[in-house]
Structure formats: C-alpha cells, structure tokens
mmCIF file of C-alpha atoms in Angstrom:
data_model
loop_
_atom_site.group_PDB
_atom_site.id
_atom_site.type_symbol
_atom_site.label_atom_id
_atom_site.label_comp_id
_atom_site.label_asym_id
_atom_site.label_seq_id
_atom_site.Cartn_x
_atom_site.Cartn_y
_atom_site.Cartn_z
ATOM 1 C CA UNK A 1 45.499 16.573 49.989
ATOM 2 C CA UNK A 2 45.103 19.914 49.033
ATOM 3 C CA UNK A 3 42.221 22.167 50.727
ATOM 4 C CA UNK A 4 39.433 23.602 48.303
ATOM 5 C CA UNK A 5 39.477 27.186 48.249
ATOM 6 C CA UNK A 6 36.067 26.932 47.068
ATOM 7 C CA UNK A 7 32.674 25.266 48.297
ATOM 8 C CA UNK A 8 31.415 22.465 45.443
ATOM 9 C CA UNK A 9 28.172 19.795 46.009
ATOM 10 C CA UNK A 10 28.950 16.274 46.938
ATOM 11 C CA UNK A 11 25.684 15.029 45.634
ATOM 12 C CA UNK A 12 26.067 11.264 46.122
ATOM 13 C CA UNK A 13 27.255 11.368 49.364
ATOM 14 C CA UNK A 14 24.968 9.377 51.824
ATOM 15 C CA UNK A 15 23.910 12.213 53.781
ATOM 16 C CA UNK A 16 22.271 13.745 50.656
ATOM 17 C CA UNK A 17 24.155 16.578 50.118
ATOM 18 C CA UNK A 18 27.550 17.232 51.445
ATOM 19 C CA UNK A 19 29.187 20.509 50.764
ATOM 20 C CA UNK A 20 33.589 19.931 49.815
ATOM 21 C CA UNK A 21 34.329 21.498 53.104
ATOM 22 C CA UNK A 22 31.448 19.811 55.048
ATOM 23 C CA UNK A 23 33.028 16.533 53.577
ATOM 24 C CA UNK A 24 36.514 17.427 54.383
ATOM 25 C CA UNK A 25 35.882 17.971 58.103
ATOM 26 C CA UNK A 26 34.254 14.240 58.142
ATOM 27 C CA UNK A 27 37.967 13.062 57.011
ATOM 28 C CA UNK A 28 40.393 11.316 59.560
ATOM 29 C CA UNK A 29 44.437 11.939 58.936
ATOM 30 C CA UNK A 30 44.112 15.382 56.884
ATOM 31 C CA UNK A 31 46.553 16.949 59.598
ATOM 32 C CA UNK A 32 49.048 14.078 59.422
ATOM 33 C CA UNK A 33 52.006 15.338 57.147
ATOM 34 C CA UNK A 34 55.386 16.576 56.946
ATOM 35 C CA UNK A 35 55.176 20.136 58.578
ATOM 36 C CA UNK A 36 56.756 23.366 57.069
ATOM 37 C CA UNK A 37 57.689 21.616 53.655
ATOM 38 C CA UNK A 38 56.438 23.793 50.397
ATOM 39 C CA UNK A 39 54.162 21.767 48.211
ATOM 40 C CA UNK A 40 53.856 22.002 44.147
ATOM 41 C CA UNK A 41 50.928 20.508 41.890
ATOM 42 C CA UNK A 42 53.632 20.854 38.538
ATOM 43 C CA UNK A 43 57.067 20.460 37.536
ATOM 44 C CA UNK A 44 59.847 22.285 39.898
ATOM 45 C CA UNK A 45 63.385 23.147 39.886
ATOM 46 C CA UNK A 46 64.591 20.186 42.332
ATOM 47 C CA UNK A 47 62.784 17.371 39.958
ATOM 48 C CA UNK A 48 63.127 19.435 36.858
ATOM 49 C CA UNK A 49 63.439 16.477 34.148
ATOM 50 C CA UNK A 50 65.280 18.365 31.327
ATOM 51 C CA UNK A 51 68.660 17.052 32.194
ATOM 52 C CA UNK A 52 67.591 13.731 32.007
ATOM 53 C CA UNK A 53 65.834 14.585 28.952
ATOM 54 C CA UNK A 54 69.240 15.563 27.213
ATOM 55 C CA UNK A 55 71.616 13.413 28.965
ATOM 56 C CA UNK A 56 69.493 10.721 28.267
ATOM 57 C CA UNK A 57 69.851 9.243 31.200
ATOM 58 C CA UNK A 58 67.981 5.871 30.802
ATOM 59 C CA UNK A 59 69.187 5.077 27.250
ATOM 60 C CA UNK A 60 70.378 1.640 28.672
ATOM 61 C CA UNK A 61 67.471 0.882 31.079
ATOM 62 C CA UNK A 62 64.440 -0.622 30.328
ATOM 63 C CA UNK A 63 60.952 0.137 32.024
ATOM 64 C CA UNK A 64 57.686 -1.305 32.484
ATOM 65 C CA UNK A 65 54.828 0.423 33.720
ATOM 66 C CA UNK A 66 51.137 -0.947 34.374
ATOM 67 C CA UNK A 67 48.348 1.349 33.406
ATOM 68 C CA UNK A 68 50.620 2.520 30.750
ATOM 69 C CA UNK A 69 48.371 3.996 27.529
ATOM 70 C CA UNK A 70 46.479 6.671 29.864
ATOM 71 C CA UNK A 71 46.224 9.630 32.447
ATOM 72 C CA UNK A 72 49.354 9.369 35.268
ATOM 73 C CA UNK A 73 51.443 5.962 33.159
ATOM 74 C CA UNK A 74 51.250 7.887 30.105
ATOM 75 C CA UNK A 75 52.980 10.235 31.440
ATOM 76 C CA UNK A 76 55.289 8.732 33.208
ATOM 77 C CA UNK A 77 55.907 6.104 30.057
ATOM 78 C CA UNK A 78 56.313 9.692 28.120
ATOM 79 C CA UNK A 79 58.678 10.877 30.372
ATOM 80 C CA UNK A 80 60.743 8.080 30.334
ATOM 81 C CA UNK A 81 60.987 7.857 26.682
ATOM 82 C CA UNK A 82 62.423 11.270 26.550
ATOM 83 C CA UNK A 83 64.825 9.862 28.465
ATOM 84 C CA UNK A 84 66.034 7.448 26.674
ATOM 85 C CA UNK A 85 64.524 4.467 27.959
ATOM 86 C CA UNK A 86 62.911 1.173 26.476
ATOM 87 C CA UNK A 87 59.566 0.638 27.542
ATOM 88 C CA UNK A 88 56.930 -2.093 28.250
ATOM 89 C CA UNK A 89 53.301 -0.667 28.257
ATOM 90 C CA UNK A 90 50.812 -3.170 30.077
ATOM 91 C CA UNK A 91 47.146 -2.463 29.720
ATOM 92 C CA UNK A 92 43.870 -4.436 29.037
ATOM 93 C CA UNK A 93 42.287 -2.297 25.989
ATOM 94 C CA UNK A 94 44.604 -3.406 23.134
ATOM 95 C CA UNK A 95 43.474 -0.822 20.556
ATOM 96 C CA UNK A 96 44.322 2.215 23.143
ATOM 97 C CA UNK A 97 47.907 0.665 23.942
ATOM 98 C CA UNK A 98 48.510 0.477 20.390
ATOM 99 C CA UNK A 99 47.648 3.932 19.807
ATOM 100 C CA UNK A 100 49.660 4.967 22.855
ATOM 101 C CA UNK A 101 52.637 3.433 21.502
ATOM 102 C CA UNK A 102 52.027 4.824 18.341
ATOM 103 C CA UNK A 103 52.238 7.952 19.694
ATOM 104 C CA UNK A 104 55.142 7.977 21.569
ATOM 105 C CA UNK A 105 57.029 6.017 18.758
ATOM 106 C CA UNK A 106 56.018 9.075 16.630
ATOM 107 C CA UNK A 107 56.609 11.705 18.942
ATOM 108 C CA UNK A 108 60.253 10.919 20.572
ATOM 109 C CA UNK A 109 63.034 9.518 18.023
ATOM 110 C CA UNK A 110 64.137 6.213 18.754
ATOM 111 C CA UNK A 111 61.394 5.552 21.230
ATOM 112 C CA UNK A 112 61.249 1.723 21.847
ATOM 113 C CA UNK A 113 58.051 0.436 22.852
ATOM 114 C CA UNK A 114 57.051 -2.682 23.505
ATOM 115 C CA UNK A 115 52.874 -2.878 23.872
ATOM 116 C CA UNK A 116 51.656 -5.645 26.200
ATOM 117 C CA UNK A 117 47.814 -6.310 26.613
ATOM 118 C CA UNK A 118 47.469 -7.844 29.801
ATOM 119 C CA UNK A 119 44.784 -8.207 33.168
ATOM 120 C CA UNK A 120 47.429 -7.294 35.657
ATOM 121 C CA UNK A 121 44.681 -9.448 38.398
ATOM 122 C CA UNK A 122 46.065 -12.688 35.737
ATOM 123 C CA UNK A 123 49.065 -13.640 37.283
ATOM 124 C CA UNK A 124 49.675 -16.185 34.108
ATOM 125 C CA UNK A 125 49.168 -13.120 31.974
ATOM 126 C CA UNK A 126 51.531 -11.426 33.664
ATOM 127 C CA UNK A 127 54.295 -13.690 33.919
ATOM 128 C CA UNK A 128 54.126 -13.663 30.112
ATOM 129 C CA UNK A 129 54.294 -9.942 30.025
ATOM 130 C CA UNK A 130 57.331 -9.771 32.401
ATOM 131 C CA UNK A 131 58.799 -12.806 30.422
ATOM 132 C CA UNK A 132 58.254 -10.794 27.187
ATOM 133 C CA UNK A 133 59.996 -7.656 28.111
ATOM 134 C CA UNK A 134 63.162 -9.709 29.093
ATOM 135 C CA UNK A 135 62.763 -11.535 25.993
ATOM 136 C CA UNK A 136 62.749 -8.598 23.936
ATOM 137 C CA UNK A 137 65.141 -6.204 25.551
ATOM 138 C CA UNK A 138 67.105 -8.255 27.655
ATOM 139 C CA UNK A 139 66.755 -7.075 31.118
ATOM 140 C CA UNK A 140 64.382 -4.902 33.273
ATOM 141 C CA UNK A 141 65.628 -1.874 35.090
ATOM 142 C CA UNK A 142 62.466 -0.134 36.776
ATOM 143 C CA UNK A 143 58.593 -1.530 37.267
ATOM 144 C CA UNK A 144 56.286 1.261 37.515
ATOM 145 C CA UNK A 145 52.728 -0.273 39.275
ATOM 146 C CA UNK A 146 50.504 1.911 38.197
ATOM 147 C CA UNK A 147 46.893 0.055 37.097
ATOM 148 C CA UNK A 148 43.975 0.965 39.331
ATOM 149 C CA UNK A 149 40.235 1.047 39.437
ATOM 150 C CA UNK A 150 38.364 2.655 42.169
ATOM 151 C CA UNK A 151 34.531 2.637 42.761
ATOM 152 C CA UNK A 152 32.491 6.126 42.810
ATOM 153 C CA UNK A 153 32.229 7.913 46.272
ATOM 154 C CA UNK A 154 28.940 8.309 47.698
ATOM 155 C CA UNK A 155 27.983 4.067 48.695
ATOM 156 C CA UNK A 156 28.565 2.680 52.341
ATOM 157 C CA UNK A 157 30.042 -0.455 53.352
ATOM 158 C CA UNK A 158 26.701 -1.945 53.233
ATOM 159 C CA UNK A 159 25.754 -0.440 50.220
ATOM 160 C CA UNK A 160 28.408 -1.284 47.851
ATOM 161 C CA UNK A 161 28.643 -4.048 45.415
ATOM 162 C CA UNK A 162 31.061 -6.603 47.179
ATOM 163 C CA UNK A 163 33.015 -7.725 43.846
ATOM 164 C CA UNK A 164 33.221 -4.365 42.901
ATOM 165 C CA UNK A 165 34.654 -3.336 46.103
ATOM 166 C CA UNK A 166 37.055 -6.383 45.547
ATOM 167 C CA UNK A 167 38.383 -5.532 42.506
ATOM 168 C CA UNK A 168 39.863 -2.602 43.539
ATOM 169 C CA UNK A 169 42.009 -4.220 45.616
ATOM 170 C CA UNK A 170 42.350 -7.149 43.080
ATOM 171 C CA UNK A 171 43.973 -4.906 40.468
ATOM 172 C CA UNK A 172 45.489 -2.113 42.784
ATOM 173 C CA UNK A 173 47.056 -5.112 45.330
ATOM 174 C CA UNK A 174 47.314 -8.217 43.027
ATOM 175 C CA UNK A 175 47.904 -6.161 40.510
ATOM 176 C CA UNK A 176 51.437 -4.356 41.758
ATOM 177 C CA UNK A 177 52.295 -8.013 43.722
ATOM 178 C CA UNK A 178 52.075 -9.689 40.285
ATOM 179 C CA UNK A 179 54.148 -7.754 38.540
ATOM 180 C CA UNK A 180 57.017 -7.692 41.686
ATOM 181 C CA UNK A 181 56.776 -11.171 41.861
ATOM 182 C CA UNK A 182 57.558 -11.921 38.366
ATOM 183 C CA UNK A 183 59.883 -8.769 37.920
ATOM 184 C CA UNK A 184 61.757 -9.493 41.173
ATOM 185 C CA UNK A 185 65.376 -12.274 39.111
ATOM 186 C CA UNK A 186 65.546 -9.456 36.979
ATOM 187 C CA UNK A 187 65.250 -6.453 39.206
ATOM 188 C CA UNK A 188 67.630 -8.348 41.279
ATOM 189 C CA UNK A 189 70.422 -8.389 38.390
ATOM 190 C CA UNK A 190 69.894 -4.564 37.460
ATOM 191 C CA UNK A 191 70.312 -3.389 40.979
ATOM 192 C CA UNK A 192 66.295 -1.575 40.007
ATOM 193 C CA UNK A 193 63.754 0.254 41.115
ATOM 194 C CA UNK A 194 59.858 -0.713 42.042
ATOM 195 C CA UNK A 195 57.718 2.572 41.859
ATOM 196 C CA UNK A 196 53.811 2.166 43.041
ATOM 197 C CA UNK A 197 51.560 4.972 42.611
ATOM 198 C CA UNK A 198 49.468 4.745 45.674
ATOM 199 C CA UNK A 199 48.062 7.893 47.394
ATOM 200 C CA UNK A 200 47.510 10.003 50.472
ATOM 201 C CA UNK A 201 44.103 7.936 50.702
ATOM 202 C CA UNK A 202 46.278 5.341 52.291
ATOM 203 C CA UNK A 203 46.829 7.006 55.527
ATOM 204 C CA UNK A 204 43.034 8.814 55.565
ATOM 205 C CA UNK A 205 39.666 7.722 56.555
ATOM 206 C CA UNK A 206 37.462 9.064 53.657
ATOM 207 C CA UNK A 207 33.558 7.775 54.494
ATOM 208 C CA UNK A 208 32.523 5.950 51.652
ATOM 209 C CA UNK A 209 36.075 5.314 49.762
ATOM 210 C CA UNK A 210 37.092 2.563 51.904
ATOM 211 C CA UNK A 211 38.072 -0.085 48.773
ATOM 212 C CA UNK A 212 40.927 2.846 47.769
ATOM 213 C CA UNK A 213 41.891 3.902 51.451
ATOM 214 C CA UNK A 214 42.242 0.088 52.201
ATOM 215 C CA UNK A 215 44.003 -1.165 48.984
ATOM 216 C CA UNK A 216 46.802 1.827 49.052
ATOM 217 C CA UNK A 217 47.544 1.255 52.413
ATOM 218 C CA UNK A 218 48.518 -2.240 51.647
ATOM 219 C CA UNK A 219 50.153 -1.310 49.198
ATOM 220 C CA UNK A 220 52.575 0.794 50.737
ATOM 221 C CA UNK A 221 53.085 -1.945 53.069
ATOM 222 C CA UNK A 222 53.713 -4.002 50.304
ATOM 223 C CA UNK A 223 56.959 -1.534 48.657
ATOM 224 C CA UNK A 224 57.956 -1.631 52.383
ATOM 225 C CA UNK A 225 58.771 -5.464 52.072
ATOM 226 C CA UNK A 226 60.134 -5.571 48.928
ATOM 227 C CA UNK A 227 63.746 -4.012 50.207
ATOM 228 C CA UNK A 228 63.515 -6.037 52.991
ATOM 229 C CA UNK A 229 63.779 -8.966 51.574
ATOM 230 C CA UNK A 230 65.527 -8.087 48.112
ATOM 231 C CA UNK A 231 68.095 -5.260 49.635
ATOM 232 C CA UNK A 232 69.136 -5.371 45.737
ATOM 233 C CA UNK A 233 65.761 -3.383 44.901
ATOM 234 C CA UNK A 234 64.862 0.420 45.358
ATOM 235 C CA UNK A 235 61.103 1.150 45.950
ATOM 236 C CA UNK A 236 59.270 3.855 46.075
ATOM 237 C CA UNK A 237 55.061 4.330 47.275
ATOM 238 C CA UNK A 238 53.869 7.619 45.502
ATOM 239 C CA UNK A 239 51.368 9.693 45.638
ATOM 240 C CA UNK A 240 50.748 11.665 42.471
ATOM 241 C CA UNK A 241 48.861 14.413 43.691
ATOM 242 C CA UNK A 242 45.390 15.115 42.933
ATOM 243 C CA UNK A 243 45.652 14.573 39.048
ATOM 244 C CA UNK A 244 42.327 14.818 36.956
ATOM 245 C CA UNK A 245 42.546 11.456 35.427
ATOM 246 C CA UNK A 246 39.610 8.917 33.420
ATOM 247 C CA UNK A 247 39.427 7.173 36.995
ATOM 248 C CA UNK A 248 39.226 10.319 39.306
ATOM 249 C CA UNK A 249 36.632 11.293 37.008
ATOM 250 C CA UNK A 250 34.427 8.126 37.870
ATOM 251 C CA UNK A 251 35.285 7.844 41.482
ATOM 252 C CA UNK A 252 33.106 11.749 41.725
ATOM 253 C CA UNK A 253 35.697 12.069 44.470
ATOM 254 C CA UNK A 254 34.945 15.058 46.234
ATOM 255 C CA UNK A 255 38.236 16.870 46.168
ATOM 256 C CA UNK A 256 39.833 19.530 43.690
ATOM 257 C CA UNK A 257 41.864 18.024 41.157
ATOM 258 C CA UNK A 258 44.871 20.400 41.009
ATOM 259 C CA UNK A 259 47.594 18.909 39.601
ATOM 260 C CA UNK A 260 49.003 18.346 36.799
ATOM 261 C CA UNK A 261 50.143 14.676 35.514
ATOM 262 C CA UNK A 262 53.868 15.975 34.834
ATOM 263 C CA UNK A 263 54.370 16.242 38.080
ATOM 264 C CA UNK A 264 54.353 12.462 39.439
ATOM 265 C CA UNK A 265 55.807 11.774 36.314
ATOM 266 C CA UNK A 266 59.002 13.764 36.863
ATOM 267 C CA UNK A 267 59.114 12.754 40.128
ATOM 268 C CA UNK A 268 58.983 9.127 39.225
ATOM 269 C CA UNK A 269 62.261 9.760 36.964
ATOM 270 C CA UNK A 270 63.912 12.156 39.547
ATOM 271 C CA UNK A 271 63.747 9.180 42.158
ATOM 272 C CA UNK A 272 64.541 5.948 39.327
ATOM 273 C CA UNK A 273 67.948 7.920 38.357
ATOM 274 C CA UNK A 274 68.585 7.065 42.046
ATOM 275 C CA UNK A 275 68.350 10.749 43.390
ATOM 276 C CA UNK A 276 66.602 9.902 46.387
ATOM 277 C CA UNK A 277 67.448 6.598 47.125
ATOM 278 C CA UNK A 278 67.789 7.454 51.049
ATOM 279 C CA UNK A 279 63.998 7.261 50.371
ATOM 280 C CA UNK A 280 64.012 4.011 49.713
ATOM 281 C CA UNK A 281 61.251 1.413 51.263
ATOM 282 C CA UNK A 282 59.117 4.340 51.629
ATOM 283 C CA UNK A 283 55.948 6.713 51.001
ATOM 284 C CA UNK A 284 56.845 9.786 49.252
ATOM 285 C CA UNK A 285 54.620 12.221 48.093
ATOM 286 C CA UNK A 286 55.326 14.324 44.772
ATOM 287 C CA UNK A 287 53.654 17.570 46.055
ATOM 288 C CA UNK A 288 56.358 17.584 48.667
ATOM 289 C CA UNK A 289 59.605 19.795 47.635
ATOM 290 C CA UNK A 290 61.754 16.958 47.905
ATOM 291 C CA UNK A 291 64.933 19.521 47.781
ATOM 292 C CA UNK A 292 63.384 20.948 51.179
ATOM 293 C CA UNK A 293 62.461 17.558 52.415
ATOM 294 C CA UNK A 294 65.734 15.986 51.930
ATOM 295 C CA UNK A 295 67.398 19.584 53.793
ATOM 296 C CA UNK A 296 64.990 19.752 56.969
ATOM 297 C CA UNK A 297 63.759 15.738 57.031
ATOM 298 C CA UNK A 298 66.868 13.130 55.815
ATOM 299 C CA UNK A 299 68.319 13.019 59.011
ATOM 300 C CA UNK A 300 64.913 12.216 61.264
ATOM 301 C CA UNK A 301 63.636 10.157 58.557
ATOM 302 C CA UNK A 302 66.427 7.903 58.524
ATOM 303 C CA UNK A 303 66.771 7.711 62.180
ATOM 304 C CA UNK A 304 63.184 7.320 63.329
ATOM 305 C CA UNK A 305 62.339 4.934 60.356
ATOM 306 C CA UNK A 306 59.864 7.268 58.968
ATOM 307 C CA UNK A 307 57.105 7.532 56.189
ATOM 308 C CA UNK A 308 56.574 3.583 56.788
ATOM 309 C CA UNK A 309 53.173 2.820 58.245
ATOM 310 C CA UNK A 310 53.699 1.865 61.699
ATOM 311 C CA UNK A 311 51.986 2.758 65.277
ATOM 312 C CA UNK A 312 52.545 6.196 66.381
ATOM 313 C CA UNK A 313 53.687 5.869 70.079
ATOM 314 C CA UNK A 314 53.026 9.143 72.271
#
C-alpha cells in the first residue's frame, strides 16, 4: 500500500474524524514487504503487454474471468482479447455484460466473447457457466477470480450488518472456490492457470475492514492449495494495486487510489503466458518490478517457501 503524500478526512471512521495518516499509523503489517524492490502503479518495461498484443499469444486459449464487464476484469478481459484470446465474461447485471461484450467485440477484430450472467455465490449457476464455456469453445485455459463486494469503512465488528459482512466473503471466497471447483477437469487438461485478485488487505489489520482483510486472506490460502493438490494448475493471488474502481469507491477506503487498472491487467497476462511460473502457488503483487523481484528474490523465495501465508519464526 502506497503512503499518501497528502493529509485527506476519514469522516466515517469510528473515532469521528481520522486524518489518512492518523489512520495509517492505526494499521498492522504496513512494514511487511519485499525490501529494496521498485514499485509501479502503470504499465512497465518487464510486463510490457505489446508483444503479446502482436504475437497474439493466446489466440488458442480460452479465458474466463468473474467480475468481467467492469473496473480491474474489464481490463484484464480487454487485455486478453488483444491477445488473442476467447473469453467468458461472468457477471450478475446482464444488460452491462452485454454492453461490455459489445464493446470489446467492436473494439478488437475477431474478439470472441462469450457473456455469462451468473451469481458467482450459486454454485448451480456456476457449474452452468463453466459447463457453457467448454461447450462453446471447447476447453478452458486460464480462470481469472475476480468478483468482489466489500462493505464501506468506518462500522466496527459490532456495528456492522452481519449478512452484509457475510457476503463479502460469500462472493470473494465462494465465489473464486466455485469457479475452481468446476474449472478444475478442464484446467487439468490445458496444463492452466487460476489468477485471484486478492489484495495487500490480506496480510493487514485495517480497523473497521475486517470482512475484506479476512476474505483475501483466505483466499490466498485458497490459490495456495490449488497446486497442491492439482500440480497440473498454475495459480497466482494478486494484488492489483490501489485501482479507483465502482467498489473502492463504496468501500470510502481511506487510502489514495493511485493506480491505474492496466497495470494488474498486464500483469495478469505477463504471468498466464507462463513468465513467472516459479511464482506459482503464491501472492504476488503487481506494484512489485517483477524483473527486479525475480533478480534479487527467485532464489530465497523458492528456498524459504515464501509469499505463502505461514508463521514467521524469529
């Protein structure tokens, strides 16, 4: 998380009125990251995706994402497209999916897009919606989890609506499991890739955004079984960055929102071509350099089974 480099009013926190930096200093993990590793909030030369743009390097594969018609998935689905790939949009609001695909059908020739209204928290829903991509293009090469909600900052434990709480989990959590668990026979024939965007909330303690701390934590655990138990599959736990979406909007999250969507979308290509598959079963970040982390980091990573949520031992 990037530090403000000026002061803003956190209005609804439950102190009254909490200053960005005042808020900040109430946060447990900020100092836990890779040290000495430049950071980007857009595209850079490492992940530059203009060769896979022109090689169209995903003209075989096929790709569904969750939370595809808006914000980081449209993006990413964009991204992809340019790239040659087929893709399988899930999202609840019909009309806006429609429109999305519409767009990118328009915008990139030869785009194939498959639109697929679905509540990811369904798992009959979903099953269809994994069952219709294969049905309609055959196989499945990369699942992008994406969907999330997240309640505004500012309530307490004992202050917040309990469903509500719940249902960020439901969608973030059941959500991404859903998907795996139906995508997993076909993932398994394509050799592919499982890509969550999760977040550097997972590994913080931010007073009063406990549903999205909690849910992203378990859902890095999560992309740390999958591998485990189908060595077939590449995943990936992302964080996008600090990307002014419809949701971080909402959530009145008292951070600067500083980067830009391209960047976890690039990323998300850089590491489905199979780039960075040393990374595999792990959290990665998309503000890292991944050039310099892969120069100064591959070897300790590796050996001392990092960026996997375990105890730290002194």
């Amino acid at each position: 998380m990037t530090t403000p480099t000026k002061t803003s009013e956190y209005r609804n926190s439950p102190s009254g009125s909490l200053s960005v930096m005042d808020y900040l200093a109430k946060v447990v993990g900020l100092d836990v990251d890779l040290q000495e590793v430049t950071t980007h909030n857009d595209i850079y030369p490492f992940i530059d995706p203009a060769p896979h743009f022109s090689a169209r390097t995903f003209a075989k594969k096929v790709v569904l994402i969750t939370g595809g018609s808006r914000g980081i998935g449209l993006s990413i689905a964009q991204h992809f497209a340019r790239a040659g790939a087929s893709l399988a949009l899930v999202a609840r609001d019909e009309s806006v999916l429609e429109t999305t695909k519409a767009d990118i059908e328009r915008d990139v020739t030869g785009a194939r897009v498959l639109a697929l209204p679905c509540d990811v928290r369904d798992s009959a829903q979903v099953s269809k919606a994994v069952a219709s991509t294969f049905e309609h293009f055959g196989r499945l090469d990369v699942l992008v989890a994406n969907a999330a909600v997240i309640l505004p900052f500012g309530t307490l434990l004992g202050g917040v609506d309990p469903d509500a709480w719940w249902k960020t989990c439901e969608v973030g959590l059941r959500g991404a499991w859903n998907f795996i668990h139906f995508a997993v026979p076909h993932l398994q024939k394509s050799q592919g890739y499982v890509i969550a965007m999760t977040s550097v909330s997972g590994h913080l303690r931010l007073p009063t955004g406990s549903d999205s701390c909690i849910m992203k934590l378990a859902l890095d655990r999560l992309i740390e079984f999958v591998p485990i138990e189908y060595p077939e599959i590449k995943t990936f736990a992302v964080h996008p960055g600090s990307v002014l979406t419809d949701i971080a909007l909402r959530s009145n999250a008292p951070i600067p929102f500083d980067t830009k969507p391209e960047l976890p979308a690039s990323t998300v290509l850089h590491l489905a071509a199979g780039k960075a598959d040393w990374l595999n079963g792990r959290y990665v970040s998309a503000q890292w350099d991944l050039g310099v982390v892969e120069q100064k980091y591959k070897t300790a990573i590796v050996e001392k089974n990092a960026l996997v949520q375990k105890l730290a031992l002194p």
